[in-house]
mmCIF file of C-alpha atoms in Angstrom:
data_model
loop_
_atom_site.group_PDB
_atom_site.id
_atom_site.type_symbol
_atom_site.label_atom_id
_atom_site.label_comp_id
_atom_site.label_asym_id
_atom_site.label_seq_id
_atom_site.Cartn_x
_atom_site.Cartn_y
_atom_site.Cartn_z
ATOM 1 C CA MET A 28 6.828 -15.626 8.218
ATOM 2 C CA SER A 29 6.242 -16.834 11.783
ATOM 3 C CA LEU A 30 5.718 -13.256 12.941
ATOM 4 C CA LEU A 31 3.245 -12.704 10.120
ATOM 5 C CA MET A 32 1.285 -15.807 11.122
ATOM 6 C CA LEU A 33 1.184 -14.639 14.742
ATOM 7 C CA GLY A 34 0.052 -11.214 13.588
ATOM 8 C CA ALA A 35 -2.721 -12.761 11.501
ATOM 9 C CA VAL A 36 -3.911 -14.819 14.468
ATOM 10 C CA ALA A 37 -3.903 -11.703 16.667
ATOM 11 C CA SER A 38 -5.827 -9.769 14.020
ATOM 12 C CA VAL A 39 -8.528 -12.440 13.806
ATOM 13 C CA THR A 40 -8.865 -12.875 17.553
ATOM 14 C CA GLN A 41 -8.617 -9.258 18.751
ATOM 15 C CA GLY A 42 -11.193 -6.519 18.358
ATOM 16 C CA ALA A 43 -13.778 -4.340 20.042
ATOM 17 C CA MET A 44 -16.016 -7.372 20.633
ATOM 18 C CA ALA A 45 -14.475 -9.673 23.240
ATOM 19 C CA ILE A 46 -14.434 -13.214 21.812
ATOM 20 C CA PRO A 47 -12.124 -15.899 23.269
ATOM 21 C CA ALA A 48 -9.126 -16.557 21.040
ATOM 22 C CA GLU A 49 -9.642 -20.319 21.063
ATOM 23 C CA GLU A 50 -13.261 -19.982 19.990
ATOM 24 C CA SER A 51 -12.270 -17.504 17.269
ATOM 25 C CA LEU A 52 -9.833 -19.994 15.763
ATOM 26 C CA LEU A 53 -12.377 -22.799 16.050
ATOM 27 C CA ALA A 54 -14.870 -20.624 14.190
ATOM 28 C CA LEU A 55 -12.408 -20.318 11.309
ATOM 29 C CA ILE A 56 -11.908 -24.081 11.271
ATOM 30 C CA ASP A 57 -15.683 -24.580 11.320
ATOM 31 C CA ALA A 58 -16.051 -22.270 8.332
ATOM 32 C CA ALA A 59 -13.322 -24.146 6.448
ATOM 33 C CA ILE A 60 -14.551 -27.698 7.012
ATOM 34 C CA GLY A 61 -18.232 -27.118 7.710
ATOM 35 C CA SER A 62 -18.194 -28.283 11.336
ATOM 36 C CA ASN A 63 -19.768 -26.701 14.413
ATOM 37 C CA ALA A 64 -17.140 -27.032 17.153
ATOM 38 C CA ALA A 65 -16.960 -23.401 18.285
ATOM 39 C CA ASP A 66 -19.279 -22.479 21.145
ATOM 40 C CA LEU A 67 -20.312 -19.139 19.656
ATOM 41 C CA ALA A 68 -23.511 -17.364 18.731
ATOM 42 C CA ASN A 69 -24.233 -16.761 15.061
ATOM 43 C CA TYR A 70 -23.426 -13.061 15.289
ATOM 44 C CA GLN A 71 -20.045 -13.872 16.855
ATOM 45 C CA ARG A 72 -19.269 -16.297 14.054
ATOM 46 C CA ALA A 73 -20.194 -13.589 11.576
ATOM 47 C CA VAL A 74 -17.790 -11.147 13.242
ATOM 48 C CA ILE A 75 -14.931 -13.640 12.947
ATOM 49 C CA VAL A 76 -15.577 -15.054 9.479
ATOM 50 C CA GLU A 77 -17.201 -12.149 7.657
ATOM 51 C CA LEU A 78 -15.469 -9.154 9.255
ATOM 52 C CA ARG A 79 -12.158 -9.962 10.915
ATOM 53 C CA LEU A 80 -10.860 -12.611 8.493
ATOM 54 C CA PRO A 81 -11.412 -10.537 5.299
ATOM 55 C CA ARG A 82 -9.956 -7.500 7.061
ATOM 56 C CA THR A 83 -6.873 -9.476 8.046
ATOM 57 C CA LEU A 84 -6.360 -10.726 4.495
ATOM 58 C CA LEU A 85 -6.838 -7.202 3.128
ATOM 59 C CA ALA A 86 -4.207 -5.830 5.532
ATOM 60 C CA VAL A 87 -1.746 -8.528 4.438
ATOM 61 C CA LEU A 88 -2.272 -7.878 0.733
ATOM 62 C CA VAL A 89 -2.292 -4.077 0.904
ATOM 63 C CA GLY A 90 0.757 -3.959 3.186
ATOM 64 C CA ALA A 91 2.707 -6.379 0.982
ATOM 65 C CA ILE A 92 1.833 -4.506 -2.217
ATOM 66 C CA LEU A 93 2.709 -1.070 -0.824
ATOM 67 C CA ALA A 94 6.015 -2.270 0.617
ATOM 68 C CA GLN A 95 7.068 -3.966 -2.608
ATOM 69 C CA CYS A 96 6.069 -0.932 -4.676
ATOM 70 C CA GLY A 97 8.081 1.267 -2.325
ATOM 71 C CA ALA A 98 11.139 -0.972 -2.659
ATOM 72 C CA ALA A 99 10.809 -0.937 -6.458
ATOM 73 C CA MET A 100 10.519 2.861 -6.589
ATOM 74 C CA GLN A 101 13.494 3.324 -4.295
ATOM 75 C CA GLY A 102 15.524 1.029 -6.527
ATOM 76 C CA MET A 103 14.401 2.735 -9.728
ATOM 77 C CA PHE A 104 15.123 6.252 -8.427
ATOM 78 C CA ARG A 105 18.165 5.054 -6.443
ATOM 79 C CA ASN A 106 16.928 6.989 -3.439
ATOM 80 C CA PRO A 107 15.455 5.833 -0.091
ATOM 81 C CA LEU A 108 12.969 8.744 -0.071
ATOM 82 C CA ALA A 109 11.058 7.549 -3.132
ATOM 83 C CA ASP A 110 7.917 6.297 -1.432
ATOM 84 C CA PRO A 111 4.682 6.221 -3.513
ATOM 85 C CA GLY A 112 2.934 8.356 -0.902
ATOM 86 C CA ILE A 113 5.633 11.011 -0.558
ATOM 87 C CA ILE A 114 6.189 11.608 -4.276
ATOM 88 C CA GLY A 115 2.473 11.855 -5.026
ATOM 89 C CA VAL A 116 1.598 8.534 -6.669
ATOM 90 C CA SER A 117 -0.817 7.586 -3.881
ATOM 91 C CA SER A 118 -2.450 11.022 -4.056
ATOM 92 C CA GLY A 119 -2.842 10.710 -7.807
ATOM 93 C CA SER A 120 -4.431 7.292 -7.418
ATOM 94 C CA ALA A 121 -6.706 8.728 -4.752
ATOM 95 C CA VAL A 122 -7.988 11.343 -7.203
ATOM 96 C CA GLY A 123 -8.937 8.647 -9.705
ATOM 97 C CA ALA A 124 -10.596 6.542 -7.015
ATOM 98 C CA VAL A 125 -12.536 9.472 -5.526
ATOM 99 C CA LEU A 126 -13.772 10.556 -8.950
ATOM 100 C CA ALA A 127 -14.877 6.990 -9.684
ATOM 101 C CA ILE A 128 -16.617 6.694 -6.292
ATOM 102 C CA PHE A 129 -18.434 9.966 -6.878
ATOM 103 C CA LEU A 130 -19.530 9.324 -10.473
ATOM 104 C CA SER A 131 -19.995 5.565 -10.775
ATOM 105 C CA PRO A 132 -23.201 3.716 -9.831
ATOM 106 C CA PRO A 133 -22.742 1.635 -6.646
ATOM 107 C CA GLU A 134 -23.279 -1.645 -8.501
ATOM 108 C CA LEU A 135 -20.365 -0.885 -10.869
ATOM 109 C CA ALA A 136 -18.000 0.667 -8.329
ATOM 110 C CA TRP A 137 -16.196 -2.643 -7.625
ATOM 111 C CA TRP A 138 -14.387 -2.466 -10.984
ATOM 112 C CA ILE A 139 -14.623 1.233 -11.947
ATOM 113 C CA VAL A 140 -12.909 2.441 -8.752
ATOM 114 C CA PRO A 141 -9.782 0.229 -9.175
ATOM 115 C CA LEU A 142 -9.633 1.151 -12.863
ATOM 116 C CA GLY A 143 -9.835 4.868 -12.092
ATOM 117 C CA ALA A 144 -7.208 4.592 -9.351
ATOM 118 C CA PHE A 145 -4.847 2.664 -11.629
ATOM 119 C CA ALA A 146 -5.233 5.105 -14.546
ATOM 120 C CA ALA A 147 -4.625 8.142 -12.335
ATOM 121 C CA GLY A 148 -1.718 6.458 -10.538
ATOM 122 C CA PHE A 149 -0.102 5.485 -13.836
ATOM 123 C CA GLY A 150 -0.391 9.024 -15.179
ATOM 124 C CA THR A 151 1.068 10.414 -11.972
ATOM 125 C CA SER A 152 3.961 7.915 -12.021
ATOM 126 C CA VAL A 153 4.881 8.855 -15.591
ATOM 127 C CA LEU A 154 4.670 12.570 -14.769
ATOM 128 C CA ILE A 155 6.873 12.202 -11.682
ATOM 129 C CA TYR A 156 9.420 10.183 -13.608
ATOM 130 C CA GLN A 157 9.612 12.696 -16.447
ATOM 131 C CA LEU A 158 9.957 15.624 -14.051
ATOM 132 C CA ALA A 159 12.649 14.046 -11.891
ATOM 133 C CA ARG A 160 14.891 12.509 -14.544
ATOM 134 C CA GLY A 161 17.886 14.413 -15.866
ATOM 135 C CA SER A 162 21.228 13.908 -17.545
ATOM 136 C CA THR A 163 22.852 13.098 -14.191
ATOM 137 C CA GLY A 164 20.055 10.892 -12.880
ATOM 138 C CA THR A 165 16.984 11.685 -10.828
ATOM 139 C CA SER A 166 16.833 14.837 -8.735
ATOM 140 C CA VAL A 167 15.681 14.293 -5.153
ATOM 141 C CA PHE A 168 14.805 17.974 -4.904
ATOM 142 C CA ILE A 169 12.529 17.820 -7.955
ATOM 143 C CA LEU A 170 11.134 14.501 -6.756
ATOM 144 C CA LEU A 171 10.002 15.913 -3.435
ATOM 145 C CA LEU A 172 8.735 19.205 -4.878
ATOM 146 C CA ALA A 173 6.739 17.354 -7.525
ATOM 147 C CA GLY A 174 5.262 15.142 -4.820
ATOM 148 C CA ILE A 175 4.272 18.181 -2.767
ATOM 149 C CA ALA A 176 2.671 19.874 -5.766
ATOM 150 C CA ILE A 177 0.752 16.787 -6.886
ATOM 151 C CA SER A 178 -0.402 16.041 -3.347
ATOM 152 C CA ALA A 179 -1.628 19.629 -2.993
ATOM 153 C CA LEU A 180 -3.533 19.457 -6.283
ATOM 154 C CA ALA A 181 -4.984 16.093 -5.343
ATOM 155 C CA GLY A 182 -6.031 17.408 -1.943
ATOM 156 C CA ALA A 183 -7.757 20.395 -3.535
ATOM 157 C CA PHE A 184 -9.621 18.180 -6.008
ATOM 158 C CA ILE A 185 -10.676 15.684 -3.340
ATOM 159 C CA GLY A 186 -11.760 18.573 -1.128
ATOM 160 C CA PHE A 187 -13.937 19.939 -3.933
ATOM 161 C CA ILE A 188 -15.549 16.539 -4.510
ATOM 162 C CA SER A 189 -16.147 16.193 -0.764
ATOM 163 C CA TYR A 190 -17.718 19.652 -0.665
ATOM 164 C CA ILE A 191 -20.309 18.870 -3.322
ATOM 165 C CA ALA A 192 -20.984 15.291 -2.140
ATOM 166 C CA ASP A 193 -24.084 14.393 -0.146
ATOM 167 C CA ASP A 194 -23.816 13.485 3.547
ATOM 168 C CA ALA A 195 -23.616 9.723 3.046
ATOM 169 C CA ARG A 196 -20.847 9.886 0.451
ATOM 170 C CA LEU A 197 -19.062 12.630 2.363
ATOM 171 C CA ARG A 198 -18.626 10.380 5.396
ATOM 172 C CA ASP A 199 -17.451 7.491 3.205
ATOM 173 C CA LEU A 200 -14.965 9.732 1.404
ATOM 174 C CA SER A 201 -13.666 11.238 4.653
ATOM 175 C CA LEU A 202 -13.013 7.846 6.256
ATOM 176 C CA TRP A 203 -11.548 6.482 3.040
ATOM 177 C CA GLN A 204 -9.074 9.373 2.733
ATOM 178 C CA MET A 205 -7.670 8.564 6.186
ATOM 179 C CA GLY A 206 -7.142 4.910 5.258
ATOM 180 C CA SER A 207 -9.406 2.111 6.389
ATOM 181 C CA LEU A 208 -9.582 -1.652 6.027
ATOM 182 C CA ALA A 209 -13.218 -1.857 7.082
ATOM 183 C CA SER A 210 -14.529 -2.340 3.537
ATOM 184 C CA ALA A 211 -12.853 -5.717 3.002
ATOM 185 C CA ASP A 212 -14.905 -8.139 0.923
ATOM 186 C CA GLY A 213 -14.380 -11.118 -1.325
ATOM 187 C CA GLY A 214 -14.310 -9.169 -4.586
ATOM 188 C CA ARG A 215 -11.578 -6.792 -3.457
ATOM 189 C CA LEU A 216 -9.560 -9.634 -1.966
ATOM 190 C CA TRP A 217 -9.562 -11.662 -5.177
ATOM 191 C CA ILE A 218 -8.537 -8.641 -7.265
ATOM 192 C CA LEU A 219 -5.748 -7.713 -4.854
ATOM 193 C CA ALA A 220 -4.526 -11.299 -4.552
ATOM 194 C CA ALA A 221 -4.246 -11.627 -8.329
ATOM 195 C CA ALA A 222 -2.520 -8.240 -8.579
ATOM 196 C CA PHE A 223 -0.072 -9.097 -5.806
ATOM 197 C CA ALA A 224 0.830 -12.400 -7.444
ATOM 198 C CA LEU A 225 1.514 -10.630 -10.754
ATOM 199 C CA ILE A 226 3.460 -7.758 -9.169
ATOM 200 C CA ALA A 227 5.559 -10.033 -6.933
ATOM 201 C CA TRP A 228 6.387 -12.316 -9.873
ATOM 202 C CA ARG A 229 7.359 -9.520 -12.254
ATOM 203 C CA LEU A 230 9.326 -7.558 -9.647
ATOM 204 C CA GLN A 231 11.254 -10.666 -8.648
ATOM 205 C CA ARG A 232 12.158 -11.200 -12.295
ATOM 206 C CA SER A 233 13.364 -7.584 -12.369
ATOM 207 C CA ALA A 234 15.485 -7.931 -9.205
ATOM 208 C CA ASN A 235 18.780 -8.244 -11.084
ATOM 209 C CA GLY A 236 17.899 -5.228 -13.194
ATOM 210 C CA LEU A 237 17.163 -3.205 -10.060
ATOM 211 C CA ASN A 238 20.499 -4.317 -8.607
ATOM 212 C CA ALA A 239 22.229 -3.119 -11.768
ATOM 213 C CA LEU A 240 20.422 0.223 -11.595
ATOM 214 C CA LEU A 241 21.981 0.816 -8.180
ATOM 215 C CA LEU A 242 25.317 1.199 -9.980
ATOM 216 C CA GLY A 243 23.878 3.843 -12.323
ATOM 217 C CA GLU A 244 21.991 3.776 -15.607
ATOM 218 C CA ALA A 245 25.107 3.766 -17.789
ATOM 219 C CA GLU A 246 26.623 0.879 -15.846
ATOM 220 C CA ALA A 247 23.323 -1.035 -16.048
ATOM 221 C CA ARG A 248 23.311 -0.647 -19.840
ATOM 222 C CA HIS A 249 26.870 -1.960 -20.015
ATOM 223 C CA LEU A 250 25.683 -5.007 -18.081
ATOM 224 C CA GLY A 251 23.068 -5.703 -20.765
ATOM 225 C CA ILE A 252 20.001 -4.285 -18.986
ATOM 226 C CA ASP A 253 17.367 -2.604 -21.146
ATOM 227 C CA VAL A 254 17.028 0.325 -18.752
ATOM 228 C CA GLU A 255 14.145 2.106 -20.452
ATOM 229 C CA GLN A 256 12.107 -1.074 -20.761
ATOM 230 C CA LEU A 257 12.800 -1.888 -17.113
ATOM 231 C CA LYS A 258 11.681 1.571 -16.004
ATOM 232 C CA ARG A 259 8.479 1.399 -18.041
ATOM 233 C CA GLU A 260 7.630 -1.967 -16.508
ATOM 234 C CA LEU A 261 8.376 -0.747 -12.988
ATOM 235 C CA VAL A 262 6.224 2.353 -13.441
ATOM 236 C CA LEU A 263 3.360 0.205 -14.724
ATOM 237 C CA LEU A 264 3.636 -2.304 -11.870
ATOM 238 C CA VAL A 265 3.856 0.401 -9.195
ATOM 239 C CA ALA A 266 0.865 2.226 -10.654
ATOM 240 C CA LEU A 267 -1.132 -1.010 -10.725
ATOM 241 C CA GLY A 268 -0.229 -1.948 -7.160
ATOM 242 C CA VAL A 269 -0.676 1.482 -5.599
ATOM 243 C CA GLY A 270 -3.864 2.144 -7.559
ATOM 244 C CA LEU A 271 -5.512 -1.077 -6.417
ATOM 245 C CA ALA A 272 -4.300 -0.676 -2.835
ATOM 246 C CA VAL A 273 -5.647 2.884 -2.671
ATOM 247 C CA SER A 274 -8.972 1.869 -4.207
ATOM 248 C CA ALA A 275 -9.387 -0.934 -1.641
ATOM 249 C CA ALA A 276 -8.108 0.719 1.540
ATOM 250 C CA GLY A 277 -7.770 4.441 0.902
ATOM 251 C CA VAL A 278 -4.580 6.415 1.361
ATOM 252 C CA ILE A 279 -2.242 4.554 3.730
ATOM 253 C CA GLY A 280 1.101 6.287 3.805
ATOM 254 C CA PHE A 281 4.687 5.436 4.698
ATOM 255 C CA ILE A 282 4.441 1.623 4.436
ATOM 256 C CA GLY A 283 6.488 1.810 1.240
ATOM 257 C CA LEU A 284 9.043 4.082 2.906
ATOM 258 C CA VAL A 285 9.616 2.504 6.318
ATOM 259 C CA VAL A 286 9.574 -1.201 5.510
ATOM 260 C CA PRO A 287 12.039 -1.333 2.560
ATOM 261 C CA HIS A 288 14.463 0.895 4.462
ATOM 262 C CA PHE A 289 14.454 -1.352 7.538
ATOM 263 C CA VAL A 290 14.794 -4.503 5.437
ATOM 264 C CA ARG A 291 17.677 -2.910 3.532
ATOM 265 C CA MET A 292 19.407 -2.121 6.825
ATOM 266 C CA LEU A 293 19.041 -5.744 7.947
ATOM 267 C CA THR A 294 19.781 -7.670 4.745
ATOM 268 C CA GLY A 295 21.488 -5.251 2.367
ATOM 269 C CA PRO A 296 20.400 -3.747 -0.967
ATOM 270 C CA ASN A 297 20.132 -6.995 -2.950
ATOM 271 C CA HIS A 298 16.618 -6.864 -4.418
ATOM 272 C CA THR A 299 16.483 -10.641 -4.766
ATOM 273 C CA THR A 300 15.960 -10.849 -1.003
ATOM 274 C CA LEU A 301 14.805 -7.283 -0.392
ATOM 275 C CA LEU A 302 11.569 -7.576 -2.391
ATOM 276 C CA PRO A 303 10.070 -10.712 -0.758
ATOM 277 C CA LEU A 304 11.167 -9.633 2.723
ATOM 278 C CA ALA A 305 9.678 -6.183 2.143
ATOM 279 C CA ALA A 306 6.372 -7.842 1.246
ATOM 280 C CA LEU A 307 6.413 -9.821 4.507
ATOM 281 C CA GLY A 308 7.403 -6.744 6.507
ATOM 282 C CA GLY A 309 4.740 -4.561 4.910
ATOM 283 C CA ALA A 310 2.043 -7.140 5.600
ATOM 284 C CA LEU A 311 3.144 -7.464 9.240
ATOM 285 C CA LEU A 312 3.384 -3.705 9.816
ATOM 286 C CA LEU A 313 -0.069 -2.990 8.420
ATOM 287 C CA LEU A 314 -1.535 -5.905 10.387
ATOM 288 C CA LEU A 315 -0.112 -4.515 13.631
ATOM 289 C CA ALA A 316 -1.254 -0.992 12.765
ATOM 290 C CA ASP A 317 -4.774 -2.263 12.073
ATOM 291 C CA ILE A 318 -4.884 -4.144 15.378
ATOM 292 C CA GLY A 319 -3.838 -0.954 17.127
ATOM 293 C CA ALA A 320 -6.439 1.054 15.222
ATOM 294 C CA ARG A 321 -9.185 -1.310 16.409
ATOM 295 C CA LEU A 322 -8.071 -1.475 20.046
ATOM 296 C CA PHE A 323 -6.756 2.033 20.750
ATOM 297 C CA LEU A 324 -10.170 3.721 20.991
ATOM 298 C CA ALA A 325 -12.372 0.618 21.295
ATOM 299 C CA PRO A 326 -15.245 0.268 20.672
ATOM 300 C CA ALA A 327 -14.615 3.150 18.240
ATOM 301 C CA GLU A 328 -12.138 2.560 15.422
ATOM 302 C CA LEU A 329 -9.199 4.800 14.542
ATOM 303 C CA PRO A 330 -8.422 5.041 10.789
ATOM 304 C CA VAL A 331 -5.328 2.953 10.181
ATOM 305 C CA GLY A 332 -3.780 5.624 7.948
ATOM 306 C CA ILE A 333 -3.434 7.876 10.998
ATOM 307 C CA LEU A 334 -1.303 5.298 12.832
ATOM 308 C CA THR A 335 0.954 4.652 9.833
ATOM 309 C CA ALA A 336 1.435 8.416 9.433
ATOM 310 C CA LEU A 337 2.341 8.765 13.122
ATOM 311 C CA LEU A 338 4.967 6.077 12.601
ATOM 312 C CA GLY A 339 6.224 7.152 9.201
ATOM 313 C CA ALA A 340 6.430 10.934 9.465
ATOM 314 C CA PRO A 341 9.199 11.003 12.144
ATOM 315 C CA PHE A 342 11.039 8.286 10.216
ATOM 316 C CA PHE A 343 10.858 10.416 7.055
ATOM 317 C CA LEU A 344 12.299 13.408 8.910
ATOM 318 C CA VAL A 345 15.212 11.269 10.108
ATOM 319 C CA LEU A 346 15.894 10.177 6.531
ATOM 320 C CA LEU A 347 15.821 13.801 5.367
ATOM 321 C CA LEU A 348 18.388 14.753 8.021
ATOM 322 C CA GLN A 349 20.604 11.861 6.932
ATOM 323 C CA GLN A 350 20.378 13.011 3.314
ATOM 324 C CA ARG A 351 21.317 16.554 4.320
ATOM 325 C CA HIS A 352 24.374 15.380 6.229
ATOM 326 C CA ARG A 353 25.503 13.268 3.278
ATOM 327 C CA ALA A 354 25.027 16.220 0.922
#
């Protein structure tokens, strides 16, 4: 938690525009209590309060949601490779969001885009689950192949929409596909905060069920767990979380893969502690990635999804090699 607070302070105080850290924090205090202690121009206050603070909060919420959804999927499939991005859930949500962005009027996009992303993510989650399940459990091979196929279909569809879009929407769609936190605003933050509270609460209540699933579905049933009901709830929660995260920040990959795996290495597979720590780790990782995205090519801004992919792709290859050795 202390690291997350330090990361949030760094996110608010660092950026392309050089503003002293002390004055940045005073500007936040001024905005909270209505004072005027910070020695800043109005445009500098606007950068701190209206741009950096919402962006910081969006990074925290999106990172926490993606990490918790990744931990839940890995527990449900009993496999550390089951990240929402790798198995195609994020791509499916992206299709729904892109279609909603392209078709909906701008004044209605704030609720149509999350709805479209959730519906497409839910359908993709159900499809992946049905394809991967079998009499002996879930097949990693089918899981990865299904993710590749769905991601390819989603990429083709998004490419077609981008091809027929006008110049203004084409640029928005291109930046959004690479992952960006630049569109943070109050409406998105309230929706994501409510969704995160619901997802964190329900997943924590399902922690014992996820622990039982680690032993196998038959063993979980013997322990009194309604396995099918638990899976349906997990699929719904993951679709909701990933859909809203994708609609707010675009496709940001590998948060749900890297963070739960590291937390599991540090604390063990107990989901009672794994889920909340994964949320903290996901928020911190995305905060640090966003700070790097703002500073790496300043004053230009690198899409944050590129940095998370640079971090996550080598990590994914290492996991694949470990799986091959175990097989």
